[in-house]
PDB file of C-alpha atoms in Angstrom:
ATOM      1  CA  UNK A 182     -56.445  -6.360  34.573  1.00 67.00           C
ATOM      2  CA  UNK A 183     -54.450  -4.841  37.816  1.00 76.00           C
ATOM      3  CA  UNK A 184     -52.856  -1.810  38.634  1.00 88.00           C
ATOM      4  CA  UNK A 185     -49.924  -1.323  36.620  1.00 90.00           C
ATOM      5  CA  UNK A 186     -46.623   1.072  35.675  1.00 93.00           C
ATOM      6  CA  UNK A 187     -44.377   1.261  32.995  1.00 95.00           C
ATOM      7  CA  UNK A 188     -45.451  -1.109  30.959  1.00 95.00           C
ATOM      8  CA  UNK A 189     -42.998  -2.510  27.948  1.00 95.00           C
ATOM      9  CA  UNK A 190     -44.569  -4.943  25.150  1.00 94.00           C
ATOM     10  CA  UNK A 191     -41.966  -7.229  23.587  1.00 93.00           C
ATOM     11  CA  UNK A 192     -43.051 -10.136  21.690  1.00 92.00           C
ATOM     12  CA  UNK A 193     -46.045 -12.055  23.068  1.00 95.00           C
ATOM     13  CA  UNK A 194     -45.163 -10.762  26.675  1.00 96.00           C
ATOM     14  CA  UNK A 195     -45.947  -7.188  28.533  1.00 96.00           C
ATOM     15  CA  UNK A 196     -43.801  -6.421  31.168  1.00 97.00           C
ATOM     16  CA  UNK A 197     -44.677  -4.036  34.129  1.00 97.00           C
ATOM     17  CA  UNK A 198     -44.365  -2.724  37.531  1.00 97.00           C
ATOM     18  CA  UNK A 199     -46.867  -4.742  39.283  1.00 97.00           C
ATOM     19  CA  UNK A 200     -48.334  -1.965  41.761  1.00 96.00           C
ATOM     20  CA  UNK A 201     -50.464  -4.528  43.689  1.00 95.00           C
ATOM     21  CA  UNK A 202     -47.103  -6.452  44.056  1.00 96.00           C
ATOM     22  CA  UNK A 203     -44.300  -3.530  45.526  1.00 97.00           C
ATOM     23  CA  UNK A 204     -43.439  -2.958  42.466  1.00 97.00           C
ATOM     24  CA  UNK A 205     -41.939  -6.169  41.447  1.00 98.00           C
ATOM     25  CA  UNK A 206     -41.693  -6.906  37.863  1.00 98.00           C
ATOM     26  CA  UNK A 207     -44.096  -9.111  36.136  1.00 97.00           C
ATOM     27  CA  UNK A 208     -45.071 -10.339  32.694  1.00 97.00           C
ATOM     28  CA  UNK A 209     -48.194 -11.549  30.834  1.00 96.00           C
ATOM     29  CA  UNK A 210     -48.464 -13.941  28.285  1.00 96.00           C
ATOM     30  CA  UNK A 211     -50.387 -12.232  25.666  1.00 96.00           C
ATOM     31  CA  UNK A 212     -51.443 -15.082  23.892  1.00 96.00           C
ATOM     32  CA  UNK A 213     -53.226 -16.760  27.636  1.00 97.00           C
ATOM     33  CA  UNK A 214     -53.138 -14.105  29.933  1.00 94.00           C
ATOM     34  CA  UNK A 215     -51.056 -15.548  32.025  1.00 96.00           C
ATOM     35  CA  UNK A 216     -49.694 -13.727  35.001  1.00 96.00           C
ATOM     36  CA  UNK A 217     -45.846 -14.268  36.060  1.00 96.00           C
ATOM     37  CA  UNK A 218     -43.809 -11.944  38.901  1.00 97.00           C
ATOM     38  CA  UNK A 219     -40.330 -12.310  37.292  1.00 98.00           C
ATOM     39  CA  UNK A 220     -38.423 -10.073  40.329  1.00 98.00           C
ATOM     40  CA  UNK A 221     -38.507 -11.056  44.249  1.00 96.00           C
ATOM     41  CA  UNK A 222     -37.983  -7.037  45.065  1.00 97.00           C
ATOM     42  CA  UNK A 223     -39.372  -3.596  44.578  1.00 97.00           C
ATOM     43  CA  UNK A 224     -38.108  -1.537  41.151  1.00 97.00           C
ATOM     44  CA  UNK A 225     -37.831   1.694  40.472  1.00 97.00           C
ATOM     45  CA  UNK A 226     -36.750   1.308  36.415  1.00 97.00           C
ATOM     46  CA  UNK A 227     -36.158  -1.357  34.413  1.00 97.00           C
ATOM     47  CA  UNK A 228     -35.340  -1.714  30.780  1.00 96.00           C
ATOM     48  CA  UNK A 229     -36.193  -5.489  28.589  1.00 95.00           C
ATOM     49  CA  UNK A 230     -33.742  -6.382  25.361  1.00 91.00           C
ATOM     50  CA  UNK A 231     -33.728  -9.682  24.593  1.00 90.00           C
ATOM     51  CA  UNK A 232     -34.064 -12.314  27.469  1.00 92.00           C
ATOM     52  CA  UNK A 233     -32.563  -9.889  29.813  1.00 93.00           C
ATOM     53  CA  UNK A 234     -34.476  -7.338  31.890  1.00 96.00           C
ATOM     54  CA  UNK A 235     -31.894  -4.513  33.277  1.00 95.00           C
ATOM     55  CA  UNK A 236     -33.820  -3.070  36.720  1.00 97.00           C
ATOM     56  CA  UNK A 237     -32.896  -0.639  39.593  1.00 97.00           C
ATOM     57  CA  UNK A 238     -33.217  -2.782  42.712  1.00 97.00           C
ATOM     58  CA  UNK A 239     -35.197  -0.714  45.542  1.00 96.00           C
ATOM     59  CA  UNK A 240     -33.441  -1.821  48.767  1.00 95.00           C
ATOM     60  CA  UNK A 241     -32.831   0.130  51.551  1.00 93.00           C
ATOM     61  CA  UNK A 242     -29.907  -1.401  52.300  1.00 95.00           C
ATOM     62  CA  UNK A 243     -28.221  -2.743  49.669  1.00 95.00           C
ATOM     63  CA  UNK A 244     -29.861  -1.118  46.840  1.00 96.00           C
ATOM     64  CA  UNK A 245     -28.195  -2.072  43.375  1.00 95.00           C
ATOM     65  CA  UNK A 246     -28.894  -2.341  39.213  1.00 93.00           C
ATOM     66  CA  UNK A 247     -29.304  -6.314  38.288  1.00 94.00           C
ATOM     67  CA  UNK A 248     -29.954  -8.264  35.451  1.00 93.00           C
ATOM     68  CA  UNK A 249     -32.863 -11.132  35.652  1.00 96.00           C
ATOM     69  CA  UNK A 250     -33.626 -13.326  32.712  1.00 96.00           C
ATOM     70  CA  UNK A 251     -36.807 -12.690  31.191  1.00 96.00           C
ATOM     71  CA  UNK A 252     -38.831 -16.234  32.523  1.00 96.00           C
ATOM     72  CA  UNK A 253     -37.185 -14.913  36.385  1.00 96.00           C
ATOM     73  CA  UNK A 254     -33.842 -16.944  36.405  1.00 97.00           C
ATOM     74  CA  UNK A 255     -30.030 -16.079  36.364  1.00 95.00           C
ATOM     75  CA  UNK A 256     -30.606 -12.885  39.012  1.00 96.00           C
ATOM     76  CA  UNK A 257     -27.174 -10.822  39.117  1.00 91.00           C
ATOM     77  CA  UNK A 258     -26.219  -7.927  41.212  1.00 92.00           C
ATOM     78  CA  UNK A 259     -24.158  -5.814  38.809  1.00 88.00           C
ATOM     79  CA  UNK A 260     -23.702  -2.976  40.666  1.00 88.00           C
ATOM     80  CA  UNK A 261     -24.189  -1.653  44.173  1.00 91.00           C
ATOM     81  CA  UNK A 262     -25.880   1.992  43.997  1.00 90.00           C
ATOM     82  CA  UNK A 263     -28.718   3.472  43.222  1.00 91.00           C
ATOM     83  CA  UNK A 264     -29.111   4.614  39.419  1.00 90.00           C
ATOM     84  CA  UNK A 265     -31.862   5.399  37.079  1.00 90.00           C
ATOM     85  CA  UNK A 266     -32.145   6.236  33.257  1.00 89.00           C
ATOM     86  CA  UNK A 267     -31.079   2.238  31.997  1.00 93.00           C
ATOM     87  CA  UNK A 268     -31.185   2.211  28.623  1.00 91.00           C
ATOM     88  CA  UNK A 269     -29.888  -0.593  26.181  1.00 91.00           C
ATOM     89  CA  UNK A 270     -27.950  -0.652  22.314  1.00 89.00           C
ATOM     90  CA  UNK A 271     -27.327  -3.911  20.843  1.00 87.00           C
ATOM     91  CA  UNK A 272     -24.225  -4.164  22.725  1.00 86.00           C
ATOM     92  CA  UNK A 273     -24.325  -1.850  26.236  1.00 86.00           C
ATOM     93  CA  UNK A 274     -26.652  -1.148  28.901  1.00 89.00           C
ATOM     94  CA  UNK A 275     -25.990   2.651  29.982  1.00 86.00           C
ATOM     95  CA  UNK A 276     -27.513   4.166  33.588  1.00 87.00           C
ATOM     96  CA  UNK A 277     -26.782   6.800  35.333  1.00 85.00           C
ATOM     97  CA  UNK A 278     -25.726   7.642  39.221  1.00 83.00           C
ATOM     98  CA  UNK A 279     -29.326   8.700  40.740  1.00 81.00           C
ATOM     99  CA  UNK A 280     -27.277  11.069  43.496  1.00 75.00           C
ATOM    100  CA  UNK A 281     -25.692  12.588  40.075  1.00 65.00           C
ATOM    101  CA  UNK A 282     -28.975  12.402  37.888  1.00 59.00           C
ATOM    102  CA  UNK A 283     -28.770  16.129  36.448  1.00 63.00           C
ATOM    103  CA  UNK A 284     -25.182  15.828  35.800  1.00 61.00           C
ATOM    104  CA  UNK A 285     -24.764  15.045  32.491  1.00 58.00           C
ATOM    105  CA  UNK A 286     -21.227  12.867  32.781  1.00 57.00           C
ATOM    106  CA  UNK A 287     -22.245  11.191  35.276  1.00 66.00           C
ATOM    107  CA  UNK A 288     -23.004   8.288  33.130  1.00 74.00           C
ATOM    108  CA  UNK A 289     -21.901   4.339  33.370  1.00 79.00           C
ATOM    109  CA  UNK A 290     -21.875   1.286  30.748  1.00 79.00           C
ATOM    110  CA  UNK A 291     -21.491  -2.026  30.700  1.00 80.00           C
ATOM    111  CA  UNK A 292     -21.441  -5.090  27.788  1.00 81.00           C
ATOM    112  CA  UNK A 293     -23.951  -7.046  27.436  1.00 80.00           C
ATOM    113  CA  UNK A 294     -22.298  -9.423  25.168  1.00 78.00           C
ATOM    114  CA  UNK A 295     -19.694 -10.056  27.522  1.00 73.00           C
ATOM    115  CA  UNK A 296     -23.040 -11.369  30.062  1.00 60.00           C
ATOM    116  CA  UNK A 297     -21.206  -9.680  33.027  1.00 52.00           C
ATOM    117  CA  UNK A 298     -20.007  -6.321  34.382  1.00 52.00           C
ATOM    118  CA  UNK A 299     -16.146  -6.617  33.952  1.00 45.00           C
ATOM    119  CA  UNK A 300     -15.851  -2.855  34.132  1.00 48.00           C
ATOM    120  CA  UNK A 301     -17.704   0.070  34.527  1.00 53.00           C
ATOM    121  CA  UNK A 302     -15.935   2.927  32.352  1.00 52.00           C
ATOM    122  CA  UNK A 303     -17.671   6.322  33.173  1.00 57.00           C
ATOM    123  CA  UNK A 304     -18.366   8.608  30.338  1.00 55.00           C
ATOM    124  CA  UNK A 305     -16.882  12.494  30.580  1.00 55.00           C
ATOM    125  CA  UNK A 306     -18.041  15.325  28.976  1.00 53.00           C
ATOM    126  CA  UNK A 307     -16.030  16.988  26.743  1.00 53.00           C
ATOM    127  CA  UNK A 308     -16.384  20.773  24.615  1.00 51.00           C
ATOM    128  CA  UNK A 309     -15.595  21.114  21.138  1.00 49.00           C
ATOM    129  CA  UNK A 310     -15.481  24.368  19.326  1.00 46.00           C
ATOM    130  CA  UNK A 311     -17.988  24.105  16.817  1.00 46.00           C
ATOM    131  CA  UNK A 312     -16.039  24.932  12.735  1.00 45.00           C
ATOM    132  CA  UNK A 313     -18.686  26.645  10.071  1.00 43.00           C
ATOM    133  CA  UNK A 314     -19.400  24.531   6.803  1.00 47.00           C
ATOM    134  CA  UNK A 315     -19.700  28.488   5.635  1.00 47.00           C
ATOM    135  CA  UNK A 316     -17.108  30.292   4.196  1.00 50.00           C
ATOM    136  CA  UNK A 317     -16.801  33.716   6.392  1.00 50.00           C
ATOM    137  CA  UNK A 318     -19.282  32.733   9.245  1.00 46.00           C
ATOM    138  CA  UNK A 319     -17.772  31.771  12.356  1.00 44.00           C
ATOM    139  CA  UNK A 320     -20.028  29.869  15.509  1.00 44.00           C
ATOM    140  CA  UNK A 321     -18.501  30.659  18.559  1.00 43.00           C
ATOM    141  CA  UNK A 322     -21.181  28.923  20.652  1.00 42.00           C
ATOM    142  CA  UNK A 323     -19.397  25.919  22.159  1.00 40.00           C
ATOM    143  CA  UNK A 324     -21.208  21.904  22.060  1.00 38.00           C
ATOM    144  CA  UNK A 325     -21.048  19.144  24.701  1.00 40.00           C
ATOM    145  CA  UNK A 326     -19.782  16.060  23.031  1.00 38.00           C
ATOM    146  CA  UNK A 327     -19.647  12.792  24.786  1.00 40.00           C
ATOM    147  CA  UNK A 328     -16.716  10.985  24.607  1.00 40.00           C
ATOM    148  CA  UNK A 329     -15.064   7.193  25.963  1.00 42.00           C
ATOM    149  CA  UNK A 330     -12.199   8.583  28.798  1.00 40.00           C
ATOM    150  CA  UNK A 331      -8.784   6.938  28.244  1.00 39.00           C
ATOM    151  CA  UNK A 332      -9.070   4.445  30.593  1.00 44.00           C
ATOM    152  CA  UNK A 333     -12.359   2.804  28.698  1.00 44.00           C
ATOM    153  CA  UNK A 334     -12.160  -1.030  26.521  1.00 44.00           C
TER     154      UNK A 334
END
């Protein structure tokens, strides 16, 4: 019951944007109903893996993307910005610059096994001609293919 945005089930929990809250993240226990706000500040995105929530802090001055534990402890600052678009693999947490949001290399990672941002390599866009799997047909239409820089881990 509440006003709520974004929700995300994972496990016995659903996360949120808690509306009636500025937009602070909280959780209910499924199995009780019990209501927890897991952020002190206003979101604008957030992704869950694990026992890590990755969220856009909304700050007006010193707006950044953290990382919370899922029961509200261990709050880091991992980056000072604003960004949007966090999503998570198994092993890094990608966002992208919110200034840059249609630009599609302007894209950032970090490890999540390494449980802190060490660097942030930035993804550029590369062409590649496209080759034919068909003898006498030839594809001159050129594809964007993502690729690590040479500065990247």
């Amino acid at each position: 019951e509440g006003n709520c945005w974004m929700p995300v089930k994972d496990g016995n929990n659903l996360y949120f944007m808690d509306c009636e809250n500025d937009y602070r993240i909280a959780k209910v226990d499924l199995t009780n109903g019990e209501k927890t706000l897991v952020t002190d500040c206003r979101v604008d995105c957030y992704n869950v893996t694990g026992d890590k929530i990755f969220f856009q802090k909304n700050d007006k001055t010193n707006p950044a993307i953290c990382c919370i534990n899922t029961d509200g402890s261990n709050y880091q600052e991992l980056k000072e910005g604003n960004y949007t678009a966090i999503n998570v693999t198994s092993t890094y947490v990608y966002f992208k610059d919110f200034i840059h949001l249609l630009l599609p290399r302007a894209m950032y990672r970090f490890s999540i096994r390494k449980q802190a941002l060490l660097q942030c390599n930035f993804l550029q866009k590369k062409k590649r001609q496209e080759t034919s799997f068909f003898p006498g047909v030839s594809l001159s239409r050129k594809t964007n293919i993502y690729a690590k820089s040479n500065n990247d881990n």
